[in-house]
Coordinates of N, CA and C in Angstrom, one line a residue:
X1 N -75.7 -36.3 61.2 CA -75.7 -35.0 60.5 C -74.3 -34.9 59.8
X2 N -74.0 -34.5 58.6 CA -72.6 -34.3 57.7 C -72.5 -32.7 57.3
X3 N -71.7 -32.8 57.9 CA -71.0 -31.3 57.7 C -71.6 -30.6 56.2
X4 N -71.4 -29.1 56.0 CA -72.0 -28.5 54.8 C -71.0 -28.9 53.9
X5 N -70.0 -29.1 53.8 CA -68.9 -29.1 53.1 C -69.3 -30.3 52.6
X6 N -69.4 -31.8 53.0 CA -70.0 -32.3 52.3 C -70.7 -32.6 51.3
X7 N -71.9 -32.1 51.9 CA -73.4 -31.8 50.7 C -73.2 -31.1 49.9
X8 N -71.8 -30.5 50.0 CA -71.6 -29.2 48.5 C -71.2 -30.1 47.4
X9 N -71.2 -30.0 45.9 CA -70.7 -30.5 44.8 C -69.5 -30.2 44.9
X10 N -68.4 -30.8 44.7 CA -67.4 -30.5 44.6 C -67.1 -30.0 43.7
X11 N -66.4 -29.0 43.4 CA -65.9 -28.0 42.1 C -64.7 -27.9 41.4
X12 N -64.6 -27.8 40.4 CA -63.3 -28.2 39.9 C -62.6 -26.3 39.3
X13 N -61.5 -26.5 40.6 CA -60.8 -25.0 40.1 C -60.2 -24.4 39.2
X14 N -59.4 -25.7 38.3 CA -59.3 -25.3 36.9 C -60.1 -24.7 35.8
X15 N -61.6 -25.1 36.0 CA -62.5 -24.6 35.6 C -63.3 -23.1 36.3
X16 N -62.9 -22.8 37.2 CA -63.2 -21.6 38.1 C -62.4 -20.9 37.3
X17 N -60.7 -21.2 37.5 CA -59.6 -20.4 37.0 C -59.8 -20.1 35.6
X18 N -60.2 -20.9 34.5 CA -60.4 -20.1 33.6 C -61.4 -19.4 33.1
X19 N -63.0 -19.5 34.1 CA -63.9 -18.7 34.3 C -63.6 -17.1 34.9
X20 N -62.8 -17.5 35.4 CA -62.3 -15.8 36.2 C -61.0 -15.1 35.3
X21 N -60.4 -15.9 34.6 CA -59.6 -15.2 33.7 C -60.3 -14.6 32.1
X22 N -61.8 -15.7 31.9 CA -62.4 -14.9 30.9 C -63.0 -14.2 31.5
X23 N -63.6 -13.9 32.5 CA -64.3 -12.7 32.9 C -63.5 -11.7 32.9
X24 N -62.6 -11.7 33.4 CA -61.3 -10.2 33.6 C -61.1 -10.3 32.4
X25 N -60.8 -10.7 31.5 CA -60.3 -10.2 30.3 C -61.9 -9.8 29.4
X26 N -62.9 -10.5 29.7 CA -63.9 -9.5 29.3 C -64.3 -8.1 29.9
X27 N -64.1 -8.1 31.2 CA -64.3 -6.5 31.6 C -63.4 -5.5 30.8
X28 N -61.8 -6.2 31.0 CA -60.7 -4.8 30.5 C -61.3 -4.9 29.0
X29 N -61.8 -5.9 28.0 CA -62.4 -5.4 26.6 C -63.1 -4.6 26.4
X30 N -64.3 -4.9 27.6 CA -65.6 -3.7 28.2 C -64.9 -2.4 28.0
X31 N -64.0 -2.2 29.0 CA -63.6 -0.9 29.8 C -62.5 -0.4 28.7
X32 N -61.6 -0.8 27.9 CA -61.0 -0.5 26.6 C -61.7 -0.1 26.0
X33 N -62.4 -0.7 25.3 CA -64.0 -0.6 24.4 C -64.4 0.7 24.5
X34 N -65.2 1.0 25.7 CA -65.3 2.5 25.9 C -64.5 3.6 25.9
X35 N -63.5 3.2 26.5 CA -62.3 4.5 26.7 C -62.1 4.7 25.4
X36 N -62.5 3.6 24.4 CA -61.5 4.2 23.1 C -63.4 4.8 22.4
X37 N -64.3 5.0 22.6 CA -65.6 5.2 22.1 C -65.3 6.9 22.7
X38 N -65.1 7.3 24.2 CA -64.6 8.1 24.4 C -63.6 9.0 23.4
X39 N -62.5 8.3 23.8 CA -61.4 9.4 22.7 C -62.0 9.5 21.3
X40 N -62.7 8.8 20.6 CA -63.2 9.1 19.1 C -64.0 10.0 19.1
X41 N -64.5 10.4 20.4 CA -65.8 11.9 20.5 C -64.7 12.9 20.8
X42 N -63.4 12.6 20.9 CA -62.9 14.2 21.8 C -62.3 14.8 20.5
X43 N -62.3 16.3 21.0 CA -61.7 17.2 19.5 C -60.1 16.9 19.9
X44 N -59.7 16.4 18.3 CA -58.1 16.9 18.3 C -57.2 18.6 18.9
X45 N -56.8 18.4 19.3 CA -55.9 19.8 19.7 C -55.0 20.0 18.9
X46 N -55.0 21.6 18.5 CA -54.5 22.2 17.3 C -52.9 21.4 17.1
X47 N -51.9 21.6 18.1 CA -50.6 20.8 17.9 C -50.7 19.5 17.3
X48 N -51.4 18.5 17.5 CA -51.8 17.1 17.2 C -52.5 17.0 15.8
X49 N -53.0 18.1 15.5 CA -53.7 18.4 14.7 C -52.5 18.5 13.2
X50 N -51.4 19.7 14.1 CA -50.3 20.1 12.8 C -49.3 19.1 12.8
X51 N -49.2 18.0 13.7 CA -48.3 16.8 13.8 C -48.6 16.0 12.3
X52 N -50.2 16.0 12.4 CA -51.0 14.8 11.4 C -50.9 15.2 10.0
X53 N -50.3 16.6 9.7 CA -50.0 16.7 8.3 C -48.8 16.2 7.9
X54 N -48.9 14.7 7.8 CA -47.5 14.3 7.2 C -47.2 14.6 5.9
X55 N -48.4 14.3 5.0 CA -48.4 14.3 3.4 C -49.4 15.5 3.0
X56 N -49.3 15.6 1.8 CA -50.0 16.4 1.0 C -51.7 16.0 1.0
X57 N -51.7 15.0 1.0 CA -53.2 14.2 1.1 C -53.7 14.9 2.7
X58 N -53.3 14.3 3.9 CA -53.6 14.6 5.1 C -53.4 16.5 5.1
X59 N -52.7 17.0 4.6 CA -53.0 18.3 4.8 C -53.7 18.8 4.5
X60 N -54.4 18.5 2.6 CA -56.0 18.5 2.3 C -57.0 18.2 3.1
X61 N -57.1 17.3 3.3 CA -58.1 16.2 3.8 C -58.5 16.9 5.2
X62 N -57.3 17.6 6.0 CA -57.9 18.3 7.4 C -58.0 19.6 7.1
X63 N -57.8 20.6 6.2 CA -58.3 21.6 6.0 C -59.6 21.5 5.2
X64 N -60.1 20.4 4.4 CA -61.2 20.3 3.9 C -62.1 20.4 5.5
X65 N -61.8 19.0 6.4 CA -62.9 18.2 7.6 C -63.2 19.7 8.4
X66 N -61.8 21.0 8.7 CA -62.4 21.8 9.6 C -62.7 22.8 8.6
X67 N -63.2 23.0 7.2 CA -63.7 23.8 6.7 C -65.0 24.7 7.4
X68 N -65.4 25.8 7.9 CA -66.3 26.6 8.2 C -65.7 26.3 10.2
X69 N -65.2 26.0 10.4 CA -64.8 26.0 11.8 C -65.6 24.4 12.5
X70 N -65.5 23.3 11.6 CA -66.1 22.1 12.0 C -64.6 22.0 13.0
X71 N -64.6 21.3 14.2 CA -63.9 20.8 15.2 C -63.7 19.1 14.7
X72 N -62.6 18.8 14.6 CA -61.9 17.3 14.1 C -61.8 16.4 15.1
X73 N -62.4 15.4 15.6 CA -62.5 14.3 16.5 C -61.4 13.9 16.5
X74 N -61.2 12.8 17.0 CA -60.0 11.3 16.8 C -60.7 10.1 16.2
X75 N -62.1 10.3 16.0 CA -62.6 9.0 15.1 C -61.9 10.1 13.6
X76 N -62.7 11.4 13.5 CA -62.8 12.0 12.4 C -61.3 11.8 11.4
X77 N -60.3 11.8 12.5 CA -58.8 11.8 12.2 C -58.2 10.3 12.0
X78 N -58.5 9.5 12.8 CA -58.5 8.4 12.4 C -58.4 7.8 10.7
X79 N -60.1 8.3 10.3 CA -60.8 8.0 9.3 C -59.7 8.9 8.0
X80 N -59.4 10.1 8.3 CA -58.5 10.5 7.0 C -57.2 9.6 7.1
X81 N -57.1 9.5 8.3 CA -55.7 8.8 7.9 C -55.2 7.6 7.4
X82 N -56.8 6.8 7.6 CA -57.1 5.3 6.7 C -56.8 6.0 5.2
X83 N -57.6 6.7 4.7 CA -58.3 7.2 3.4 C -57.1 7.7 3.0
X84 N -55.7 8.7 3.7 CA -54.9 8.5 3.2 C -53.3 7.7 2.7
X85 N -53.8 6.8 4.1 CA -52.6 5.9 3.6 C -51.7 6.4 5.4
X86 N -51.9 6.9 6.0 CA -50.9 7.2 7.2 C -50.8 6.3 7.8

């Protein structure tokens, strides 16, 4: 009779090790990924809000987005700030 350790395939750790380093670095992408899908749903707060008027463009551009009392995201803010150059 031969021990279990035997009859196992032998495995090669180098190959484990960078199985377990792409997996963790896939989860924290996972878990980044969302946290930032999160913050692009949350409303800006008014302070953050008056920080973001650097230029003349961004201070249009966010009195146009909260025209009628629309609430400004962080995707929404984001997105002016491509469009204007921030």
């Amino acid at each position: 009779m031969s021990p279990p350790e035997a009859t196992r395939k032998a495995s090669n750790p180098h190959l484990q090790g960078l199985f377990g380093i792409l997996l963790g670095l896939l989860v924290i992408g996972i878990v980044l990924g969302l946290l930032r899908l999160r913050r692009d749903r949350m409303p800006v707060d008014p302070a953050e809000l008056a920080l973001s008027t650097t230029s003349s463009c961004m201070a249009q551009a966010i009195q146009q987005a909260s025209a009628g009392g629309h609430v400004i995201t962080y995707g929404e803010l984001d997105s002016l700030k491509r469009r204007c150059g921030s």
